[in-house]
CSV table of C-alpha atoms and ligand atoms in Angstrom, one decimal:
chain,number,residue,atom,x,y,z
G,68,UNK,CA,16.1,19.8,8.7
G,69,UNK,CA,14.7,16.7,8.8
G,70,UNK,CA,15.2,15.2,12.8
G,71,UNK,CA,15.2,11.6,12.5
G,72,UNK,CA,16.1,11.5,16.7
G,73,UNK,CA,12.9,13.6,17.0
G,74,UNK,CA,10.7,11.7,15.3
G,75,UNK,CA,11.7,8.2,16.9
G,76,UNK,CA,10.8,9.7,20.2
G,77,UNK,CA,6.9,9.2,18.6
G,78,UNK,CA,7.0,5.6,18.3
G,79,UNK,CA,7.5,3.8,22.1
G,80,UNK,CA,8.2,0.7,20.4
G,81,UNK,CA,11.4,1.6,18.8
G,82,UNK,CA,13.1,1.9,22.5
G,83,UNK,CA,12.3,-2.2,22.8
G,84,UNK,CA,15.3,-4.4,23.3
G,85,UNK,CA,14.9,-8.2,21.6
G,86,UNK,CA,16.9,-10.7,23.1
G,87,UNK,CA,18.6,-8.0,24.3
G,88,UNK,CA,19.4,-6.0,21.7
G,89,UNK,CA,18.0,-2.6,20.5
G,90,UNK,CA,15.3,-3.7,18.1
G,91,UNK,CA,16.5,-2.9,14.1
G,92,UNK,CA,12.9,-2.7,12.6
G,93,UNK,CA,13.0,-2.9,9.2
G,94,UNK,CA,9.9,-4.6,8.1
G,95,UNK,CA,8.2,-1.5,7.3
G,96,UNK,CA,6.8,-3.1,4.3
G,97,UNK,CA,5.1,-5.7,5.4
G,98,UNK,CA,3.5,-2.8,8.5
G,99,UNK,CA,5.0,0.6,10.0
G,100,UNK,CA,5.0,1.5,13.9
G,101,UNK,CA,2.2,3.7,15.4
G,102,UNK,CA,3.5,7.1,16.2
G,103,UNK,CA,1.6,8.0,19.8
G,104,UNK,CA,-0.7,10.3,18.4
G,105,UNK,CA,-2.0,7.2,16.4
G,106,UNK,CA,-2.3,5.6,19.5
G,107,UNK,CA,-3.7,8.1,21.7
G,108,UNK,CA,-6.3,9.2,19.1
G,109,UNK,CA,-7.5,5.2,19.4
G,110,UNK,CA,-7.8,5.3,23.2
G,111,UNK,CA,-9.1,8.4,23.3
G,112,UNK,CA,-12.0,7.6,21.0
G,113,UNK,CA,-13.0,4.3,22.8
G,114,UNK,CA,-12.9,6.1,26.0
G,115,UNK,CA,-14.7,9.4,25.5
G,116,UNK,CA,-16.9,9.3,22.3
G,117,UNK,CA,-17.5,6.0,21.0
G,118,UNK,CA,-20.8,5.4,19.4
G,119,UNK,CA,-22.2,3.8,16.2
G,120,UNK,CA,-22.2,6.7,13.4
G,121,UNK,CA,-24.2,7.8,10.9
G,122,UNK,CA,-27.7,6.6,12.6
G,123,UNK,CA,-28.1,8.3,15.8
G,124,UNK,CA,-29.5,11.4,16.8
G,125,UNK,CA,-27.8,11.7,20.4
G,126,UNK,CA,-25.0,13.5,20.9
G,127,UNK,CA,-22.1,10.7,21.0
G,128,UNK,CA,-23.2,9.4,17.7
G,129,UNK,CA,-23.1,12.6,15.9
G,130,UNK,CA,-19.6,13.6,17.3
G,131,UNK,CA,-18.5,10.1,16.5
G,132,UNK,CA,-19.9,10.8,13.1
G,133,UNK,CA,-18.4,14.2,12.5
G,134,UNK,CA,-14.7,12.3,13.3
G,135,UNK,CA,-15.1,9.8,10.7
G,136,UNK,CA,-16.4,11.8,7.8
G,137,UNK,CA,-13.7,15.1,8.9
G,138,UNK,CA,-11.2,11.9,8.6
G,139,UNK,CA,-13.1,11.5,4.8
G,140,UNK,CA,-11.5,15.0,4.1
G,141,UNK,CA,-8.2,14.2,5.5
G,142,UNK,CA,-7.8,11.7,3.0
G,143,UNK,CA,-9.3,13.8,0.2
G,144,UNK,CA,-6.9,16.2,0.8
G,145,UNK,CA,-3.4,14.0,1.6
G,146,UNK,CA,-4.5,12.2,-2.1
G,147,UNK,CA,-5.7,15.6,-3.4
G,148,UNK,CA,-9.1,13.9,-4.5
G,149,UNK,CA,-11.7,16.4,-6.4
G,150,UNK,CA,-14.0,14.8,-3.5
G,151,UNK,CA,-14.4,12.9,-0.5
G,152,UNK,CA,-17.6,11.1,-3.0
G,153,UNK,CA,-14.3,9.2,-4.1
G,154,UNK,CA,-13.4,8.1,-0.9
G,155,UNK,CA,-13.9,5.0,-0.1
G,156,UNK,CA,-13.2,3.3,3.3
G,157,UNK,CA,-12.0,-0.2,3.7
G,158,UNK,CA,-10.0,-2.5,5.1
G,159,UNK,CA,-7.1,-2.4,3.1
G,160,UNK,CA,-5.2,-2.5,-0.2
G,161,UNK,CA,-6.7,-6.0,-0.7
G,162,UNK,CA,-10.4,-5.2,0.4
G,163,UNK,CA,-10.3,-1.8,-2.4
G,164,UNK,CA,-9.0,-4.1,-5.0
G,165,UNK,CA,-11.5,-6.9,-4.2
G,166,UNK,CA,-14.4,-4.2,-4.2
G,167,UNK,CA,-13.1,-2.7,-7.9
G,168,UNK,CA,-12.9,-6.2,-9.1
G,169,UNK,CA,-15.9,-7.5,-7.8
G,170,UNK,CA,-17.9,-4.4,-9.3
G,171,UNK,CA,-16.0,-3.2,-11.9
G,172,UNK,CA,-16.0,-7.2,-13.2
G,173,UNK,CA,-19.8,-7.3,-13.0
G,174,UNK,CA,-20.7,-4.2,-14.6
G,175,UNK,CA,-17.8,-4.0,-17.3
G,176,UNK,CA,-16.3,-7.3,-18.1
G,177,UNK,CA,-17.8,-9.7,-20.5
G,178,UNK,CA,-16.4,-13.2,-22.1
G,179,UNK,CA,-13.2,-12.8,-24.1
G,180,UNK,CA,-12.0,-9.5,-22.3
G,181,UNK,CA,-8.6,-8.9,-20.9
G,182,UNK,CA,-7.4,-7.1,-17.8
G,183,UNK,CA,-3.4,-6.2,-17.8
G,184,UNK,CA,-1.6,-6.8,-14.5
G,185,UNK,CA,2.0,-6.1,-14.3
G,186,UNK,CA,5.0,-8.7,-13.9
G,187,UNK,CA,5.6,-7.4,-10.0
G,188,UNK,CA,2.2,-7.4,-8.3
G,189,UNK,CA,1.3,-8.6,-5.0
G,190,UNK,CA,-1.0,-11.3,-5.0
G,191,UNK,CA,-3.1,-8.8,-3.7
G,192,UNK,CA,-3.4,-7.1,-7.5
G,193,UNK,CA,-3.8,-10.3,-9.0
G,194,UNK,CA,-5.7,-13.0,-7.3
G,195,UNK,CA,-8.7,-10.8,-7.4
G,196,UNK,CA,-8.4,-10.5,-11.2
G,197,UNK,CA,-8.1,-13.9,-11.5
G,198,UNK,CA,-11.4,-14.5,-9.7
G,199,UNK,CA,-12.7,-12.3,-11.5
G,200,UNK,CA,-11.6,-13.7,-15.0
G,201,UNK,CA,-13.0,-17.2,-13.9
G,202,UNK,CA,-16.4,-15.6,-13.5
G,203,UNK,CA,-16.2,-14.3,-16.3
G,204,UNK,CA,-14.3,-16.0,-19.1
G,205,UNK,CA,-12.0,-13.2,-19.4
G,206,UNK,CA,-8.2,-13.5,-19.5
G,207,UNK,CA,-5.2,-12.1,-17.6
G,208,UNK,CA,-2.5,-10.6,-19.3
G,209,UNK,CA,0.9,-9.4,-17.8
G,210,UNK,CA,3.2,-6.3,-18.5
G,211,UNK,CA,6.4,-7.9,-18.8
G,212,UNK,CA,9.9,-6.4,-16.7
G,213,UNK,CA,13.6,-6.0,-17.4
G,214,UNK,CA,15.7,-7.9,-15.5
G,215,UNK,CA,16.5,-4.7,-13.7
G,216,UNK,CA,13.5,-4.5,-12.4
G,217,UNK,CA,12.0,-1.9,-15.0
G,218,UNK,CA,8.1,-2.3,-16.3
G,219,UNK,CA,8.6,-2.9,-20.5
G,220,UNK,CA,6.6,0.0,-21.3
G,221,UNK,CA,7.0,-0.9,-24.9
G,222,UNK,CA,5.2,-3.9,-24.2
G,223,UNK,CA,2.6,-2.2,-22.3
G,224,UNK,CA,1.6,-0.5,-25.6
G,225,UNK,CA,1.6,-3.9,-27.1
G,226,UNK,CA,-0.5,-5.4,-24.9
G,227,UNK,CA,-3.5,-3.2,-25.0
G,228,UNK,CA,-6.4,-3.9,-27.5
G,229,UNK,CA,-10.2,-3.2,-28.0
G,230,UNK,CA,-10.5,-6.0,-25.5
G,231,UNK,CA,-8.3,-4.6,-22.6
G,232,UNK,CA,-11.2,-3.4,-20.2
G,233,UNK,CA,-8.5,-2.3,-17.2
G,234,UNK,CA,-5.0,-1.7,-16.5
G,235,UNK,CA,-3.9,-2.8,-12.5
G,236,UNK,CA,-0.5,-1.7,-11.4
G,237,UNK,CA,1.4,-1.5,-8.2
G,238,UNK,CA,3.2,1.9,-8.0
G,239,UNK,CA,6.4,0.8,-6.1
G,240,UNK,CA,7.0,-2.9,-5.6
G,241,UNK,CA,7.0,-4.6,-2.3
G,242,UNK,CA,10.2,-6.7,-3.5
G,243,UNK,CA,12.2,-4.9,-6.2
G,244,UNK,CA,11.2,-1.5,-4.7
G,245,UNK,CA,10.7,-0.4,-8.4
G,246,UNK,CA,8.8,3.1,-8.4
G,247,UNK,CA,7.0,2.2,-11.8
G,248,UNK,CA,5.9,5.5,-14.6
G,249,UNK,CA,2.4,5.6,-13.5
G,250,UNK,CA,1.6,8.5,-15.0
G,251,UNK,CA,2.9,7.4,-18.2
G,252,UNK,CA,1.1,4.0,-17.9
G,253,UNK,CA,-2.3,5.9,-17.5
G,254,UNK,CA,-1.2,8.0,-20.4
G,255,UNK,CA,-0.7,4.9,-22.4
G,256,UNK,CA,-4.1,3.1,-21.4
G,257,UNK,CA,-6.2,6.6,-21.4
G,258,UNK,CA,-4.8,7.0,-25.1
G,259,UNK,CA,-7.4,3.8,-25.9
G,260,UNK,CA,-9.8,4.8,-23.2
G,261,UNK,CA,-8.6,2.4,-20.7
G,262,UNK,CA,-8.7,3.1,-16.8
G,263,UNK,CA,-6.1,2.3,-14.2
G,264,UNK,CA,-5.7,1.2,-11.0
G,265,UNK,CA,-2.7,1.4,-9.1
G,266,UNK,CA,-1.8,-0.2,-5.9
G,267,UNK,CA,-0.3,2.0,-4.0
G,268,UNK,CA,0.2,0.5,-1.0
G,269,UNK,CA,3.9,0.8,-1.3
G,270,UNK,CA,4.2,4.3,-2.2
G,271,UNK,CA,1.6,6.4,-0.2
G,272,UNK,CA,4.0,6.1,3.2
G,273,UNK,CA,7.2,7.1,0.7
G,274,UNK,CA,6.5,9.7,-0.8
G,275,UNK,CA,3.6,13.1,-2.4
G,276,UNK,CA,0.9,11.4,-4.2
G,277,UNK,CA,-1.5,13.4,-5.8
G,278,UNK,CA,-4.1,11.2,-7.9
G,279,UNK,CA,-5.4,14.0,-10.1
G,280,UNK,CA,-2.0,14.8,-11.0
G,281,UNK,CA,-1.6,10.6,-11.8
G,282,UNK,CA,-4.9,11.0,-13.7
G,283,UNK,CA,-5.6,7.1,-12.1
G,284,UNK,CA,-8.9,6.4,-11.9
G,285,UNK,CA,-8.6,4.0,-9.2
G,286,UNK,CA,-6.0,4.2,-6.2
G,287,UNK,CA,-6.0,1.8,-3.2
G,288,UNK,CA,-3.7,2.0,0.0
G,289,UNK,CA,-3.8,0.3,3.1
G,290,UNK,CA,-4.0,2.4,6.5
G,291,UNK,CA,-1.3,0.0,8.6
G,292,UNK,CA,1.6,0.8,5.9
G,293,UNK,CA,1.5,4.3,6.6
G,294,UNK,CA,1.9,4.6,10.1
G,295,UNK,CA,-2.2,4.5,10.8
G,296,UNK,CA,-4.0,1.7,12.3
G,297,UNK,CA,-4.6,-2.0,10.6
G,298,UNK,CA,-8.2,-2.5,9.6
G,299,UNK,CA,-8.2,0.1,7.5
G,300,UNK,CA,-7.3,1.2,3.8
G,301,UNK,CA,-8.9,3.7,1.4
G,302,UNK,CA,-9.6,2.9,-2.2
G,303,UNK,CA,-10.2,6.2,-4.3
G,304,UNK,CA,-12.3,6.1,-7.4
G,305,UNK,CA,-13.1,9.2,-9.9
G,306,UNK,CA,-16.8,10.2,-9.3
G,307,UNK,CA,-17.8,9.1,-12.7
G,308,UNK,CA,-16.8,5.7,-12.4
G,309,UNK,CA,-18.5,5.2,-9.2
G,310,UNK,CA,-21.0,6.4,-9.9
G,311,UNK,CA,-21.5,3.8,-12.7
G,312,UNK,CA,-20.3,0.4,-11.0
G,313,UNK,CA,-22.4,-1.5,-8.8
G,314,UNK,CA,-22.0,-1.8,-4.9
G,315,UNK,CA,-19.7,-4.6,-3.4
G,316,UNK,CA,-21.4,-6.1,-0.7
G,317,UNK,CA,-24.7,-5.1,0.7
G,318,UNK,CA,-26.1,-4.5,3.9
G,319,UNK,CA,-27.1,-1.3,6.2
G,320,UNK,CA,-26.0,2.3,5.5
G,321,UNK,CA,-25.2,1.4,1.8
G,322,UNK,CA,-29.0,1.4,0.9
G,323,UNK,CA,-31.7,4.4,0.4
G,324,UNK,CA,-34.8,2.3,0.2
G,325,UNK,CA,-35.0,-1.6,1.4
G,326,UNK,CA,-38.3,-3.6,0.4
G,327,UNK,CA,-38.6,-7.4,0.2
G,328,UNK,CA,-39.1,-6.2,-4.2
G,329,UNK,CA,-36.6,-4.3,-4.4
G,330,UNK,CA,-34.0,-2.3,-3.1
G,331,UNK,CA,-32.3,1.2,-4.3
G,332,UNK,CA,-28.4,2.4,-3.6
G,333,UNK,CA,-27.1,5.0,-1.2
G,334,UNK,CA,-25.4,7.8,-2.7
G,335,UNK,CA,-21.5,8.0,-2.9
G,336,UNK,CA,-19.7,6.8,-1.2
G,337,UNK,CA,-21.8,5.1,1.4
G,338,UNK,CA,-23.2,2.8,-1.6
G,339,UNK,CA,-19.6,0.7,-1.4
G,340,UNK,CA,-19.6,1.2,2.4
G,341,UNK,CA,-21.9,-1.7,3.6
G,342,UNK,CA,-21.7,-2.6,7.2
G,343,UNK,CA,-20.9,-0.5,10.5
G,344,UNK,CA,-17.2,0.9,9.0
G,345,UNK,CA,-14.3,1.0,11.6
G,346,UNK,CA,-14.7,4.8,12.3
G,347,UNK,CA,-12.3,4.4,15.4
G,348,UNK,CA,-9.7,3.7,13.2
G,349,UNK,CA,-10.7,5.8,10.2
G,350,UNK,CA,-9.9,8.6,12.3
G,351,UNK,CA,-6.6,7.6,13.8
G,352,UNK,CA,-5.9,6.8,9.9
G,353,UNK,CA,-6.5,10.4,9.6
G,354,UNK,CA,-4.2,11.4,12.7
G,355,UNK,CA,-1.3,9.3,10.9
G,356,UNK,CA,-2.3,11.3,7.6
G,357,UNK,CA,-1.7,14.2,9.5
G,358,UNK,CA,1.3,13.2,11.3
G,359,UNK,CA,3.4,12.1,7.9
G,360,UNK,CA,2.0,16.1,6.3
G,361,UNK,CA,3.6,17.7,9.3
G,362,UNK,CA,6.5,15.8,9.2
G,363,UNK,CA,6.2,16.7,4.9
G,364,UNK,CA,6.3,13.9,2.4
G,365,UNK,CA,9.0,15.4,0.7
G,366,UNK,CA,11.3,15.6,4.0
G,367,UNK,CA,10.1,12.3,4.4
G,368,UNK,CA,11.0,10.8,0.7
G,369,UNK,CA,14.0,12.8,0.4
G,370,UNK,CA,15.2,11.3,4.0
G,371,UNK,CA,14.4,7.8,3.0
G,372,UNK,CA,16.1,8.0,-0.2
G,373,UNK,CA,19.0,8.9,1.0
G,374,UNK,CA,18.9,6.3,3.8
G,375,UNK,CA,18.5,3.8,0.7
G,376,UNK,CA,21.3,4.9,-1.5
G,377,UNK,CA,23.8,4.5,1.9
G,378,UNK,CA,21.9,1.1,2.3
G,379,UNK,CA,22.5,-0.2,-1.3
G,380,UNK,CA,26.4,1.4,-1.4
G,381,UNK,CA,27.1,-0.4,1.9
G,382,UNK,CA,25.3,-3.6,1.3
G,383,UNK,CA,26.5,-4.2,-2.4
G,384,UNK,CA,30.1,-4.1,-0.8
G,385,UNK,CA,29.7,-7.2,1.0
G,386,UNK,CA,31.1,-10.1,-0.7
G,387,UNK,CA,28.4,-12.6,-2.3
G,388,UNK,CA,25.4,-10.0,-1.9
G,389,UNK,CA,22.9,-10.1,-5.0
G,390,UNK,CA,20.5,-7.3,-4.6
G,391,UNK,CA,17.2,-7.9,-6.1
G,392,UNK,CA,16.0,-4.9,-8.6
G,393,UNK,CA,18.3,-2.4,-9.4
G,394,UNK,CA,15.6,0.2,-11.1
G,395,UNK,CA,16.6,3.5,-11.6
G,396,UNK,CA,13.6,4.8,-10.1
G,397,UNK,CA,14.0,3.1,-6.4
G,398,UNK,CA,12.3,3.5,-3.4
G,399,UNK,CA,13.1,2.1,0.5
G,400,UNK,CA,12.8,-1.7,-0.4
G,401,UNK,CA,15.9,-3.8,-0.5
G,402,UNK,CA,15.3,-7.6,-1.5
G,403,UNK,CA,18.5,-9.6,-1.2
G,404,UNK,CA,20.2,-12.7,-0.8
G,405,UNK,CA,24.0,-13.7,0.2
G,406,UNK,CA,25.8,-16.8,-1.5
G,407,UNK,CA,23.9,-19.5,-1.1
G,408,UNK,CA,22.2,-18.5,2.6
G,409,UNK,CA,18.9,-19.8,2.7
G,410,UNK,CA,16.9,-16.5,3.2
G,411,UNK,CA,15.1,-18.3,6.4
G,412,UNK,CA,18.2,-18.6,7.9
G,413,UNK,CA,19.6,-15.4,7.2
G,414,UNK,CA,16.4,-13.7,8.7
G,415,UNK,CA,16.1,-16.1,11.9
G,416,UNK,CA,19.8,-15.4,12.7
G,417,UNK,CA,19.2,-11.6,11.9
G,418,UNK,CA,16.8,-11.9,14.3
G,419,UNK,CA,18.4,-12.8,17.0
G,420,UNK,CA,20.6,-9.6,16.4
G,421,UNK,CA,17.7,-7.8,17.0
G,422,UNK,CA,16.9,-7.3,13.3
G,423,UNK,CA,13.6,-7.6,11.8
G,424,UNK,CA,13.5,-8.5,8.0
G,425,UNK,CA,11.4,-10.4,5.9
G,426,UNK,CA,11.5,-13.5,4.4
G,427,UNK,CA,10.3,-15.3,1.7
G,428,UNK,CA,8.7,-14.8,-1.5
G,429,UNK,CA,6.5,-11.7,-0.2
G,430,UNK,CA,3.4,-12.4,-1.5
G,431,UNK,CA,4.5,-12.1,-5.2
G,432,UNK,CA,4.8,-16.0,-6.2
G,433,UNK,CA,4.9,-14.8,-10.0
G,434,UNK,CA,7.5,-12.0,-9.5
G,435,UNK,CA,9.6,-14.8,-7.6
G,436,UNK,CA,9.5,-17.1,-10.9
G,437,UNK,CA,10.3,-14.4,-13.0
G,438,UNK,CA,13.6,-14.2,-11.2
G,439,UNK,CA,14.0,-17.8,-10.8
G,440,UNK,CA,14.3,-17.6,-7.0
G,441,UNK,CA,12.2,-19.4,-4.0
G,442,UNK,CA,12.3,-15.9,-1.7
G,443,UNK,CA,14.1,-12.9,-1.0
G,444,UNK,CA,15.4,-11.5,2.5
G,445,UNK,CA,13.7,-8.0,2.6
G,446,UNK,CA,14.5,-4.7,4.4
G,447,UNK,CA,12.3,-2.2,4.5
G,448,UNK,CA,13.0,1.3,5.5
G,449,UNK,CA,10.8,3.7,6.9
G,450,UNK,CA,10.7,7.6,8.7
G,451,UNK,CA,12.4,6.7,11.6
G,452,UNK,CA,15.0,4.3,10.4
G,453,UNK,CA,18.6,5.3,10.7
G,454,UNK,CA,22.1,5.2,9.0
G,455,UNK,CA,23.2,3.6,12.7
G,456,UNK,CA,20.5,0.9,12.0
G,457,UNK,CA,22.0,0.1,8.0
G,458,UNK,CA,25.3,0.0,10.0
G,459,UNK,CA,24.0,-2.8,12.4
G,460,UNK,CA,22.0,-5.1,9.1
G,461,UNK,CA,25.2,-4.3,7.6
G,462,UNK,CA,27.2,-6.1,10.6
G,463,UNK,CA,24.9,-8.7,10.8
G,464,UNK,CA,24.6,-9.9,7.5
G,465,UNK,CA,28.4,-10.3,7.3
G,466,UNK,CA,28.4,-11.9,11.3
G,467,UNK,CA,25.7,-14.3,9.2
G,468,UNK,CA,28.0,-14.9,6.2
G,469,UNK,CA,31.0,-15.9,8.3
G,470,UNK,CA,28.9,-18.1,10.2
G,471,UNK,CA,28.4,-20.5,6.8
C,695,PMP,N1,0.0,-4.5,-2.5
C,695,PMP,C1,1.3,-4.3,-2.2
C,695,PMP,C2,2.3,-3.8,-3.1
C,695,PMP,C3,1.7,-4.7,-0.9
C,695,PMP,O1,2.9,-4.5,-0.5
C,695,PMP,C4,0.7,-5.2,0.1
C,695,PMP,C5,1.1,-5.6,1.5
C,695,PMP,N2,2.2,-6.3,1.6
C,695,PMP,C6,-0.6,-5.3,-0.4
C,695,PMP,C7,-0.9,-4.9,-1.7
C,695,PMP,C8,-1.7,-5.8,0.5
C,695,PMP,O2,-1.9,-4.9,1.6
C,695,PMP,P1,-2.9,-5.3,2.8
C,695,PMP,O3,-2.5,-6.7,3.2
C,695,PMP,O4,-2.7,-4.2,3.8
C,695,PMP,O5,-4.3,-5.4,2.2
């Protein structure tokens, strides 16, 4: 049994009152609360071990070492990577697909070639493309949706040619909360020998993922979404690939030999790693790993599901709602609007109920035009949201409606 009460007593925030009110969180999207064993694992660090790692001898350094690489396996093991060579730490979702595109681009991408991006990315999963497409005089192409929300898988097979060199796509969206085929779209591109990226920022705090079983050969996430610390994010790549694609940005720890002539590459995975990482909060990222496993990912997706389902039934009942994405496959997003209410205002007045929601076009500009809107209001669910706390949105967006 899954003990939603139980696990709210790990995040102290959720007891805050806003203007007097029991805060409603349900911005889990855009960042989750820290459990205190996130918390604790980031004091305790600072206070009793801190030390640069990886180049010191003493005794703090080595311990502080040991954290951050035993945090390495963590990950390896919650993505059920081959290694922790494919582990790579960053700062986030957008730093791992800046580092693939910046790499992969250089090494793989010549004038005339295409990389596919899907209709519902972040800006995240596409500016970096586009960057990368200016450098190189390659173009972007784009996986077109339904107007359910659905990728057109039909005209993802289309799409690819001896000329697509990579497919990026998200694996649940931020706004539709679409939980896209991605094993199927790696079975599609692996068919012409194309890899795949998926963003999975959305979908690593929802629900198993197991990136062997995906056959992806690049995943990125971001630490802060999952109930771990901001600053941090992974991006997994299969050893072969790494091996092959340049380093990102260089600097200490991500060389073997420096000379003013010439310098050789550290090995994987410190040759993408440039710079003194954040290894406080690689290994509270691990701790929040840990804590989501305990709770189980399937406990977890199951719960959140059906929190989502009530959310949709109750929510499609009130009069003048348009829900944004209705995708077979859904996940804990809900992306609305009600009559003509200006999303801002419906969020600001939500607000002052206590409710947190986002507004706007959620970093997804192109997704927006595709569904002919300026912005969305957004709830986001996460573990230790409650049917009690659908019941207050639900009261508040109709207190809001009366109000206009
Ligand atoms: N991709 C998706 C689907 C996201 O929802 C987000 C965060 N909103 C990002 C990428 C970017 O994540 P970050 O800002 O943590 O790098």
């Amino acid at each position: 049994m899954y003990d939603v009460m139980r696990v709210r007593e790990d995040f102290p925030i959720l007891s805050r009152e806003i203007y007097g009110k029991p805060l409603v969180y349900l911005d889990n999207g855009a960042t989750t609360q820290k459990p205190r064993q996130v918390v604790e694992a980031i004091v305790d660090e600072y206070y009793n071990v801190n030390a640069n790692v990886h180049r010191g001898v003493h005794f703090l350094s080595q311990q502080a070492t040991d954290l951050h690489e035993a945090s390495r396996e963590v990950v390896r093991r919650f993505l059920n990577a081959h290694s922790t060579n494919e582990i790579l730490f960053t700062r986030g979702t957008t730093e791992g697909i800046n580092l693939l595109a910046f790499s992969f681009g250089e090494s793989m991408v010549k004038e005339g070639d295409e990389i596919v991006v899907s209709a519902m990315e972040h800006h995240s999963n596409i500016v970096p493309w586009q960057m990368m497409c200016e450098r190189k005089g390659a173009h972007l192409r784009v996986i077109p949706m339904t107007d359910s929300g659905e990728l057109e898988m039909e005209a993802l097979e289309a799409l690819l040619n001896e000329r697509t060199r990579i497919v990026c796509c998200t694996q649940v969206s931020n706004v539709l909360g679409t939980v896209n085929p991605i094993a199927e779209v790696v079975k599609i591109a692996h068919r012409r020998g194309i890899p795949v990226l998926v963003d999975g920022a959305q979908s690593v705090p929802h629900m198993k993922v197991d990136v062997q079983e995906l056959d992806c050969d690049f995943f990125a996430f971001s630490g802060h979404k999952v109930y771990g610390p901001t600053g941090v994010g992974v991006l997994y790549g299969k050893e072969e690939w790494l091996e092959k694609l340049p380093p990102y940005q260089g600097g200490g720890e991500m060389i073997k030999n420096v000379s003013f002539e010439k310098t050789t590459y550290n090995e994987l995975p410190y040759k993408f790693e440039a710079g003194t990482p954040d290894y406080v909060a690689t290994h509270a990222l691990a701790k929040a790993l840990e804590y989501v496993e305990q709770l189980g990912m399937k406990n977890i997706e199951q719960y959140e599901r059906d929190l989502t389902r009530y959310a949709l039934e109750r929510m499609q009942q009130i009069e003048g709602m348009h829900i944004y994405g209705m995708a077979k496959e859904r996940d804990a997003v809900i992306s609305f609007q009600v009559g003509d209410i200006h999303h801002l205002d419906m969020g600001t007045l939500l607000d002052r109920l206590g409710i947190a929601v986002r507004t706007g076009h959620h970093c997804a500009e192109p997704l927006m035009r595709r569904l002919g809107i300026e912005g969305t209001v957004r709830a986001s669910f996460g573990l230790y949201n409650t049917k009690d706390e659908v019941d207050a949105l639900v009261a508040g967006i109709e207190k809001v409606r009366r109000m206009f």
